[in-house]
């Protein structure tokens, strides 16, 4: 695998002391950088600051670094470097990927087939496309998806590799086969799974998030050769014609370094994370009137969500934060606003008392196992205290 030429200083090379790492971090939806990625970012400020489109020496140096980093990230996604573009966020990459498919297929229609558990940015663009049904665990029904693909005016389809909120894996192989049979291009959303779970080499368009493997929150958009894809208007000048300007090179180098460091340890880290998630699931399920959601076995190794009856998700998050534990609540793709989760609503479970844990890797959070044990020790008492405070304890 290609190696970026920006190296961290020797004092940081042992991978300890992740800059910005939070004590008790159990919500890594946007977590700290892998420590060596952070060191690479700092080093790259001196050599990769220039516009890679510029013709002067610093610009040519930045271009060379960007090309090398792109090769690493393309390998991560199983695509060729010329198929990959880098964007400011996963949401932007998803929007561009879907917009390009719809525009290229506008003579066929504008509808997008997408299940109700997809990310908000997808659902906002789905238009009047038929929504395939999902099971109570959040798994898309392949038969329902296949029937929706044959409906009138379908331009494209979208499917997650796994849901980032409840962890349930999706039937990507079956849906991809149905999409090929129907002649409908498929966008595969791997934003919750790249680097944490094996990536199926499927999809006409694939989108990922560098934050999922300890990089900065950059969107990675791959459009496979031969896919009908294009944006309205003249071709844009950067990133394979998909962006108005090149990405900031130090961030892309940090993303590439995060992949280089996390990929070799991925399988072992996933095994340990799955055991910790199982511990959380068992503890939550033992608390009265708490429901653990998502598939119990066919799921991402690092994600778990549970819903607490007679409690408020925001209050639970605040109370756990008071004990030094950072967890999430609300919708995973709009967590800053703590809005009720459309994913949980689609599953038919409680939406206002949910707690979401997205475990970081051990490299980012060396105290991960201890933090999980502390969460499990505190959770029953915290739930009781919150219910008592809200006056719902005896309901």
Short mmCIF file of C-alpha atoms in Angstrom, two decimals, residues 1-390:
data_model
loop_
_atom_site.label_atom_id
_atom_site.label_comp_id
_atom_site.label_asym_id
_atom_site.label_seq_id
_atom_site.Cartn_x
_atom_site.Cartn_y
_atom_site.Cartn_z
CA UNK A 1 0.00 0.00 0.00
CA UNK A 2 1.22 3.49 -0.80
CA UNK A 3 2.57 5.51 2.09
CA UNK A 4 2.17 9.21 2.62
CA UNK A 5 5.47 11.01 2.84
CA UNK A 6 4.50 13.10 5.84
CA UNK A 7 5.55 11.32 9.04
CA UNK A 8 4.66 12.12 12.66
CA UNK A 9 7.41 13.18 14.97
CA UNK A 10 9.16 10.41 16.92
CA UNK A 11 7.73 11.63 20.19
CA UNK A 12 4.21 10.80 18.92
CA UNK A 13 5.06 7.60 17.09
CA UNK A 14 4.08 5.26 19.92
CA UNK A 15 0.41 6.09 19.32
CA UNK A 16 -0.28 7.35 22.82
CA UNK A 17 -1.90 10.53 23.99
CA UNK A 18 -4.46 11.10 21.26
CA UNK A 19 -4.85 14.87 20.96
CA UNK A 20 -8.33 15.97 21.96
CA UNK A 21 -9.36 12.54 23.26
CA UNK A 22 -12.22 12.78 25.72
CA UNK A 23 -12.40 10.84 28.97
CA UNK A 24 -15.23 8.34 28.86
CA UNK A 25 -15.78 8.66 25.12
CA UNK A 26 -18.62 6.33 24.11
CA UNK A 27 -20.00 8.35 21.20
CA UNK A 28 -17.47 8.22 18.36
CA UNK A 29 -19.89 9.34 15.64
CA UNK A 30 -17.47 12.25 15.26
CA UNK A 31 -14.63 11.19 17.52
CA UNK A 32 -11.04 12.37 17.93
CA UNK A 33 -8.46 11.56 15.28
CA UNK A 34 -6.31 8.48 15.51
CA UNK A 35 -3.18 9.76 17.32
CA UNK A 36 -0.89 9.15 14.33
CA UNK A 37 -3.41 10.79 12.01
CA UNK A 38 -3.38 13.84 14.29
CA UNK A 39 0.42 13.87 14.21
CA UNK A 40 0.36 13.59 10.41
CA UNK A 41 -2.07 16.50 10.21
CA UNK A 42 0.27 18.65 12.30
CA UNK A 43 3.30 17.71 10.19
CA UNK A 44 1.42 18.28 6.94
CA UNK A 45 0.73 21.90 7.82
CA UNK A 46 4.33 22.70 6.87
CA UNK A 47 4.47 20.84 3.55
CA UNK A 48 0.92 20.33 2.27
CA UNK A 49 -0.65 23.73 2.81
CA UNK A 50 -0.62 24.89 -0.83
CA UNK A 51 -3.36 24.66 -3.44
CA UNK A 52 -2.67 21.40 -5.31
CA UNK A 53 -3.96 23.04 -8.50
CA UNK A 54 -1.20 25.67 -8.39
CA UNK A 55 1.79 25.27 -10.71
CA UNK A 56 4.45 26.55 -8.32
CA UNK A 57 6.68 24.21 -6.30
CA UNK A 58 4.56 24.16 -3.12
CA UNK A 59 1.48 23.45 -5.23
CA UNK A 60 3.19 20.57 -7.04
CA UNK A 61 4.30 19.18 -3.69
CA UNK A 62 0.73 19.38 -2.39
CA UNK A 63 -0.54 17.67 -5.54
CA UNK A 64 1.91 14.80 -5.11
CA UNK A 65 0.86 14.34 -1.49
CA UNK A 66 -2.83 14.47 -2.43
CA UNK A 67 -2.34 11.86 -5.15
CA UNK A 68 -0.56 9.53 -2.74
CA UNK A 69 -3.25 9.94 -0.09
CA UNK A 70 -5.94 9.33 -2.69
CA UNK A 71 -4.33 6.00 -3.61
CA UNK A 72 -4.49 4.90 0.04
CA UNK A 73 -8.13 5.91 0.44
CA UNK A 74 -9.11 4.36 -2.89
CA UNK A 75 -7.60 1.08 -1.71
CA UNK A 76 -9.69 1.36 1.46
CA UNK A 77 -12.85 1.59 -0.64
CA UNK A 78 -11.86 -1.02 -3.23
CA UNK A 79 -11.87 1.43 -6.14
CA UNK A 80 -9.35 3.08 -8.43
CA UNK A 81 -7.86 6.45 -7.46
CA UNK A 82 -9.41 8.17 -10.48
CA UNK A 83 -12.87 7.02 -9.31
CA UNK A 84 -12.54 8.65 -5.89
CA UNK A 85 -13.21 12.23 -4.84
CA UNK A 86 -12.87 13.79 -1.37
CA UNK A 87 -15.44 16.20 0.08
CA UNK A 88 -16.04 18.33 3.14
CA UNK A 89 -18.41 15.85 4.80
CA UNK A 90 -20.11 12.51 4.34
CA UNK A 91 -23.42 14.34 3.97
CA UNK A 92 -22.02 16.35 1.07
CA UNK A 93 -20.62 13.20 -0.57
CA UNK A 94 -23.97 11.41 -0.22
CA UNK A 95 -25.86 14.36 -1.68
CA UNK A 96 -23.46 14.66 -4.64
CA UNK A 97 -23.45 10.93 -5.28
CA UNK A 98 -27.22 10.73 -5.39
CA UNK A 99 -27.68 13.99 -7.31
CA UNK A 100 -25.27 12.76 -9.98
CA UNK A 101 -27.15 9.49 -10.42
CA UNK A 102 -30.52 11.22 -10.60
CA UNK A 103 -29.36 13.82 -13.10
CA UNK A 104 -27.80 11.22 -15.38
CA UNK A 105 -31.03 9.20 -15.28
CA UNK A 106 -33.47 12.10 -15.45
CA UNK A 107 -35.10 10.75 -18.62
CA UNK A 108 -36.01 7.57 -16.73
CA UNK A 109 -37.51 9.45 -13.79
CA UNK A 110 -36.61 11.17 -10.55
CA UNK A 111 -37.73 8.71 -7.86
CA UNK A 112 -35.18 7.14 -5.51
CA UNK A 113 -35.77 3.81 -3.78
CA UNK A 114 -34.59 4.20 -0.18
CA UNK A 115 -35.72 2.55 3.04
CA UNK A 116 -37.01 4.73 5.90
CA UNK A 117 -33.89 3.93 7.97
CA UNK A 118 -31.53 5.66 5.52
CA UNK A 119 -29.80 8.90 6.48
CA UNK A 120 -31.81 12.12 6.40
CA UNK A 121 -29.80 13.61 3.55
CA UNK A 122 -30.86 10.63 1.41
CA UNK A 123 -34.51 10.68 2.42
CA UNK A 124 -34.78 14.39 1.67
CA UNK A 125 -33.75 13.60 -1.93
CA UNK A 126 -35.77 10.44 -2.37
CA UNK A 127 -38.82 12.25 -3.69
CA UNK A 128 -41.84 10.05 -4.30
CA UNK A 129 -39.89 6.82 -4.54
CA UNK A 130 -41.43 3.80 -2.88
CA UNK A 131 -39.94 2.98 0.51
CA UNK A 132 -39.10 -0.71 1.01
CA UNK A 133 -40.27 -2.23 4.27
CA UNK A 134 -37.94 -2.90 7.18
CA UNK A 135 -38.10 -5.47 9.97
CA UNK A 136 -38.46 -4.47 13.65
CA UNK A 137 -34.66 -4.82 13.86
CA UNK A 138 -34.14 -2.33 11.03
CA UNK A 139 -33.19 -4.79 8.28
CA UNK A 140 -34.48 -3.96 4.82
CA UNK A 141 -36.68 -6.62 3.21
CA UNK A 142 -34.94 -7.60 -0.08
CA UNK A 143 -38.20 -8.68 -1.71
CA UNK A 144 -39.86 -5.37 -0.93
CA UNK A 145 -36.78 -3.54 -2.20
CA UNK A 146 -36.81 -5.54 -5.44
CA UNK A 147 -40.47 -4.75 -6.07
CA UNK A 148 -39.87 -1.04 -5.45
CA UNK A 149 -37.08 -1.06 -8.04
CA UNK A 150 -39.55 -2.02 -10.77
CA UNK A 151 -41.88 0.89 -10.05
CA UNK A 152 -42.40 3.75 -12.50
CA UNK A 153 -39.90 6.59 -12.79
CA UNK A 154 -37.14 5.06 -10.66
CA UNK A 155 -33.82 6.83 -11.23
CA UNK A 156 -31.63 5.31 -8.51
CA UNK A 157 -31.56 3.30 -5.29
CA UNK A 158 -29.69 3.72 -2.01
CA UNK A 159 -28.80 1.16 0.65
CA UNK A 160 -26.62 1.34 3.73
CA UNK A 161 -24.12 -1.39 4.42
CA UNK A 162 -25.38 -1.15 8.01
CA UNK A 163 -27.38 1.32 10.02
CA UNK A 164 -25.22 3.68 12.01
CA UNK A 165 -27.83 4.17 14.69
CA UNK A 166 -28.92 0.65 15.63
CA UNK A 167 -26.07 -1.29 13.98
CA UNK A 168 -28.17 -3.69 11.89
CA UNK A 169 -26.40 -4.93 8.76
CA UNK A 170 -28.27 -4.71 5.47
CA UNK A 171 -28.64 -7.33 2.69
CA UNK A 172 -26.34 -5.53 0.26
CA UNK A 173 -25.63 -8.60 -1.92
CA UNK A 174 -29.31 -9.35 -2.51
CA UNK A 175 -30.31 -5.74 -3.14
CA UNK A 176 -27.36 -5.17 -5.49
CA UNK A 177 -28.39 -8.22 -7.53
CA UNK A 178 -31.97 -6.95 -7.73
CA UNK A 179 -30.78 -3.49 -8.78
CA UNK A 180 -28.64 -4.98 -11.57
CA UNK A 181 -31.59 -7.04 -12.78
CA UNK A 182 -33.81 -3.94 -12.83
CA UNK A 183 -31.17 -1.77 -14.51
CA UNK A 184 -31.22 0.72 -11.64
CA UNK A 185 -27.92 2.17 -10.34
CA UNK A 186 -27.26 1.58 -6.64
CA UNK A 187 -25.54 3.92 -4.20
CA UNK A 188 -24.04 2.01 -1.29
CA UNK A 189 -23.71 4.09 1.88
CA UNK A 190 -20.76 2.79 3.92
CA UNK A 191 -20.45 5.88 6.12
CA UNK A 192 -21.08 3.91 9.33
CA UNK A 193 -19.00 0.86 8.53
CA UNK A 194 -15.79 1.51 6.59
CA UNK A 195 -12.87 0.42 8.74
CA UNK A 196 -15.13 -1.19 11.36
CA UNK A 197 -16.78 -3.96 9.30
CA UNK A 198 -15.90 -5.70 5.99
CA UNK A 199 -16.95 -3.57 3.01
CA UNK A 200 -18.85 -5.37 0.22
CA UNK A 201 -17.32 -4.58 -3.17
CA UNK A 202 -20.68 -3.61 -4.61
CA UNK A 203 -22.50 -0.47 -5.72
CA UNK A 204 -22.23 1.80 -8.74
CA UNK A 205 -21.54 4.65 -6.33
CA UNK A 206 -20.02 4.14 -2.87
CA UNK A 207 -19.85 6.75 -0.11
CA UNK A 208 -17.86 6.56 3.12
CA UNK A 209 -16.78 8.77 6.01
CA UNK A 210 -13.11 8.99 7.01
CA UNK A 211 -14.24 9.64 10.60
CA UNK A 212 -15.47 6.05 10.83
CA UNK A 213 -11.86 4.79 11.01
CA UNK A 214 -10.30 7.58 13.05
CA UNK A 215 -9.75 10.18 10.35
CA UNK A 216 -11.19 13.67 10.03
CA UNK A 217 -14.87 13.87 8.98
CA UNK A 218 -14.25 13.88 5.24
CA UNK A 219 -16.70 12.44 2.74
CA UNK A 220 -15.31 9.85 0.31
CA UNK A 221 -17.27 9.51 -2.94
CA UNK A 222 -16.44 6.75 -5.44
CA UNK A 223 -18.18 6.56 -8.82
CA UNK A 224 -17.19 3.35 -10.55
CA UNK A 225 -16.05 3.54 -14.17
CA UNK A 226 -18.93 2.97 -16.57
CA UNK A 227 -21.59 4.38 -14.22
CA UNK A 228 -23.89 6.99 -15.73
CA UNK A 229 -23.27 9.92 -13.44
CA UNK A 230 -23.13 13.66 -13.93
CA UNK A 231 -24.08 16.94 -12.30
CA UNK A 232 -26.05 19.67 -14.06
CA UNK A 233 -24.10 22.56 -15.52
CA UNK A 234 -20.47 22.70 -16.67
CA UNK A 235 -17.93 20.24 -15.34
CA UNK A 236 -16.46 21.40 -12.05
CA UNK A 237 -12.70 22.04 -11.94
CA UNK A 238 -11.61 19.74 -9.11
CA UNK A 239 -12.02 16.24 -7.67
CA UNK A 240 -12.90 14.36 -10.87
CA UNK A 241 -15.29 17.16 -11.88
CA UNK A 242 -17.27 16.89 -8.64
CA UNK A 243 -16.03 19.90 -6.62
CA UNK A 244 -15.37 23.56 -7.10
CA UNK A 245 -12.01 23.37 -5.31
CA UNK A 246 -9.54 20.75 -4.15
CA UNK A 247 -9.80 19.50 -0.55
CA UNK A 248 -7.35 20.77 2.03
CA UNK A 249 -4.42 18.41 1.62
CA UNK A 250 -3.40 18.08 5.32
CA UNK A 251 -6.86 16.70 6.15
CA UNK A 252 -6.69 14.15 3.33
CA UNK A 253 -3.23 13.07 4.47
CA UNK A 254 -4.57 12.61 8.01
CA UNK A 255 -7.41 10.47 6.64
CA UNK A 256 -4.96 8.29 4.70
CA UNK A 257 -2.75 7.85 7.76
CA UNK A 258 -5.78 6.91 9.87
CA UNK A 259 -6.61 4.16 7.37
CA UNK A 260 -3.02 2.90 7.28
CA UNK A 261 -3.01 2.59 11.05
CA UNK A 262 -6.51 1.21 11.58
CA UNK A 263 -6.79 -1.29 8.73
CA UNK A 264 -4.28 -3.90 10.02
CA UNK A 265 -5.90 -3.90 13.49
CA UNK A 266 -9.47 -3.72 12.23
CA UNK A 267 -10.58 -7.34 12.63
CA UNK A 268 -9.09 -7.78 16.10
CA UNK A 269 -10.45 -4.44 17.28
CA UNK A 270 -13.90 -5.33 15.94
CA UNK A 271 -13.90 -8.59 17.91
CA UNK A 272 -13.12 -6.80 21.16
CA UNK A 273 -15.67 -4.07 20.41
CA UNK A 274 -18.38 -6.67 19.73
CA UNK A 275 -17.77 -8.24 23.15
CA UNK A 276 -18.07 -4.82 24.82
CA UNK A 277 -21.28 -4.05 22.93
CA UNK A 278 -22.70 -7.40 24.03
CA UNK A 279 -21.91 -6.40 27.63
CA UNK A 280 -23.82 -3.12 27.17
CA UNK A 281 -26.75 -4.88 25.51
CA UNK A 282 -27.04 -7.37 28.39
CA UNK A 283 -26.84 -4.66 31.04
CA UNK A 284 -29.41 -2.43 29.33
CA UNK A 285 -31.79 -5.34 28.79
CA UNK A 286 -31.62 -6.17 32.52
CA UNK A 287 -32.98 -2.74 33.51
CA UNK A 288 -36.79 -2.70 33.81
CA UNK A 289 -38.65 -1.16 30.86
CA UNK A 290 -35.54 -0.77 28.70
CA UNK A 291 -35.56 -2.13 25.14
CA UNK A 292 -32.35 -2.83 23.22
CA UNK A 293 -32.98 -2.22 19.52
CA UNK A 294 -31.34 -3.48 16.34
CA UNK A 295 -30.41 -6.99 15.29
CA UNK A 296 -28.92 -8.91 18.24
CA UNK A 297 -26.29 -10.72 16.14
CA UNK A 298 -26.10 -9.49 12.52
CA UNK A 299 -24.88 -6.02 13.37
CA UNK A 300 -21.95 -3.66 13.42
CA UNK A 301 -19.50 -4.60 16.18
CA UNK A 302 -19.28 -1.14 17.74
CA UNK A 303 -22.83 0.29 17.77
CA UNK A 304 -25.70 -0.21 20.23
CA UNK A 305 -28.87 1.75 20.96
CA UNK A 306 -31.44 1.18 23.69
CA UNK A 307 -34.69 2.94 24.52
CA UNK A 308 -35.67 3.75 28.11
CA UNK A 309 -39.38 3.96 28.88
CA UNK A 310 -40.50 6.72 31.29
CA UNK A 311 -37.27 8.70 30.71
CA UNK A 312 -35.97 11.41 28.43
CA UNK A 313 -32.97 10.77 26.17
CA UNK A 314 -31.49 14.22 26.61
CA UNK A 315 -31.71 13.95 30.40
CA UNK A 316 -30.06 10.52 30.31
CA UNK A 317 -27.24 11.88 28.15
CA UNK A 318 -26.75 14.83 30.51
CA UNK A 319 -26.75 12.60 33.59
CA UNK A 320 -24.17 10.21 32.10
CA UNK A 321 -22.09 13.23 31.07
CA UNK A 322 -22.16 14.37 34.70
CA UNK A 323 -20.48 11.05 35.50
CA UNK A 324 -17.86 11.65 32.79
CA UNK A 325 -19.35 9.44 30.07
CA UNK A 326 -20.09 10.80 26.58
CA UNK A 327 -22.96 8.98 24.85
CA UNK A 328 -25.42 10.00 22.15
CA UNK A 329 -29.17 10.34 21.77
CA UNK A 330 -31.66 11.39 19.13
CA UNK A 331 -31.01 10.80 15.46
CA UNK A 332 -27.43 9.82 14.67
CA UNK A 333 -27.36 12.06 11.59
CA UNK A 334 -28.82 15.10 13.39
CA UNK A 335 -27.45 14.51 16.88
CA UNK A 336 -26.45 18.13 17.43
CA UNK A 337 -30.14 19.04 17.50
CA UNK A 338 -31.18 16.01 19.60
CA UNK A 339 -34.17 15.46 17.31
CA UNK A 340 -36.26 12.32 17.68
CA UNK A 341 -34.83 9.52 15.60
CA UNK A 342 -36.58 8.75 12.31
CA UNK A 343 -34.78 5.39 12.36
CA UNK A 344 -36.35 4.36 15.66
CA UNK A 345 -39.72 5.65 14.46
CA UNK A 346 -39.43 3.40 11.39
CA UNK A 347 -38.74 0.45 13.70
CA UNK A 348 -41.81 1.28 15.80
CA UNK A 349 -39.87 1.71 19.05
CA UNK A 350 -39.66 4.53 21.57
CA UNK A 351 -37.91 7.58 20.11
CA UNK A 352 -37.53 9.97 23.07
CA UNK A 353 -35.72 7.87 25.69
CA UNK A 354 -32.95 6.44 23.58
CA UNK A 355 -29.24 6.22 24.33
CA UNK A 356 -26.74 5.47 21.56
CA UNK A 357 -23.23 4.14 22.03
CA UNK A 358 -20.75 4.20 19.13
CA UNK A 359 -17.49 2.77 20.44
CA UNK A 360 -14.26 4.34 19.16
CA UNK A 361 -11.31 2.13 18.33
CA UNK A 362 -8.86 1.29 21.08
CA UNK A 363 -6.20 3.41 19.37
CA UNK A 364 -8.42 6.46 19.80
CA UNK A 365 -9.76 5.48 23.24
CA UNK A 366 -7.33 3.21 25.12
CA UNK A 367 -9.66 3.20 28.15
CA UNK A 368 -12.60 1.96 26.07
CA UNK A 369 -13.13 -1.27 28.02
CA UNK A 370 -12.98 0.51 31.37
CA UNK A 371 -15.43 3.14 30.14
CA UNK A 372 -17.89 0.41 29.11
CA UNK A 373 -17.61 -1.23 32.53
CA UNK A 374 -18.26 2.12 34.18
CA UNK A 375 -21.30 2.68 31.97
CA UNK A 376 -22.68 -0.73 32.86
CA UNK A 377 -22.13 -0.12 36.58
CA UNK A 378 -23.82 3.29 36.46
CA UNK A 379 -26.70 2.64 34.07
CA UNK A 380 -29.30 1.06 36.39
CA UNK A 381 -28.88 3.78 38.99
CA UNK A 382 -28.87 6.58 36.40
CA UNK A 383 -32.11 5.32 34.85
CA UNK A 384 -33.75 5.13 38.28
CA UNK A 385 -32.54 8.64 39.23
CA UNK A 386 -33.78 10.14 35.94
CA UNK A 387 -37.19 8.49 36.30
CA UNK A 388 -37.45 9.72 39.89
CA UNK A 389 -36.52 13.26 38.83
CA UNK A 390 -39.13 13.21 36.05
#
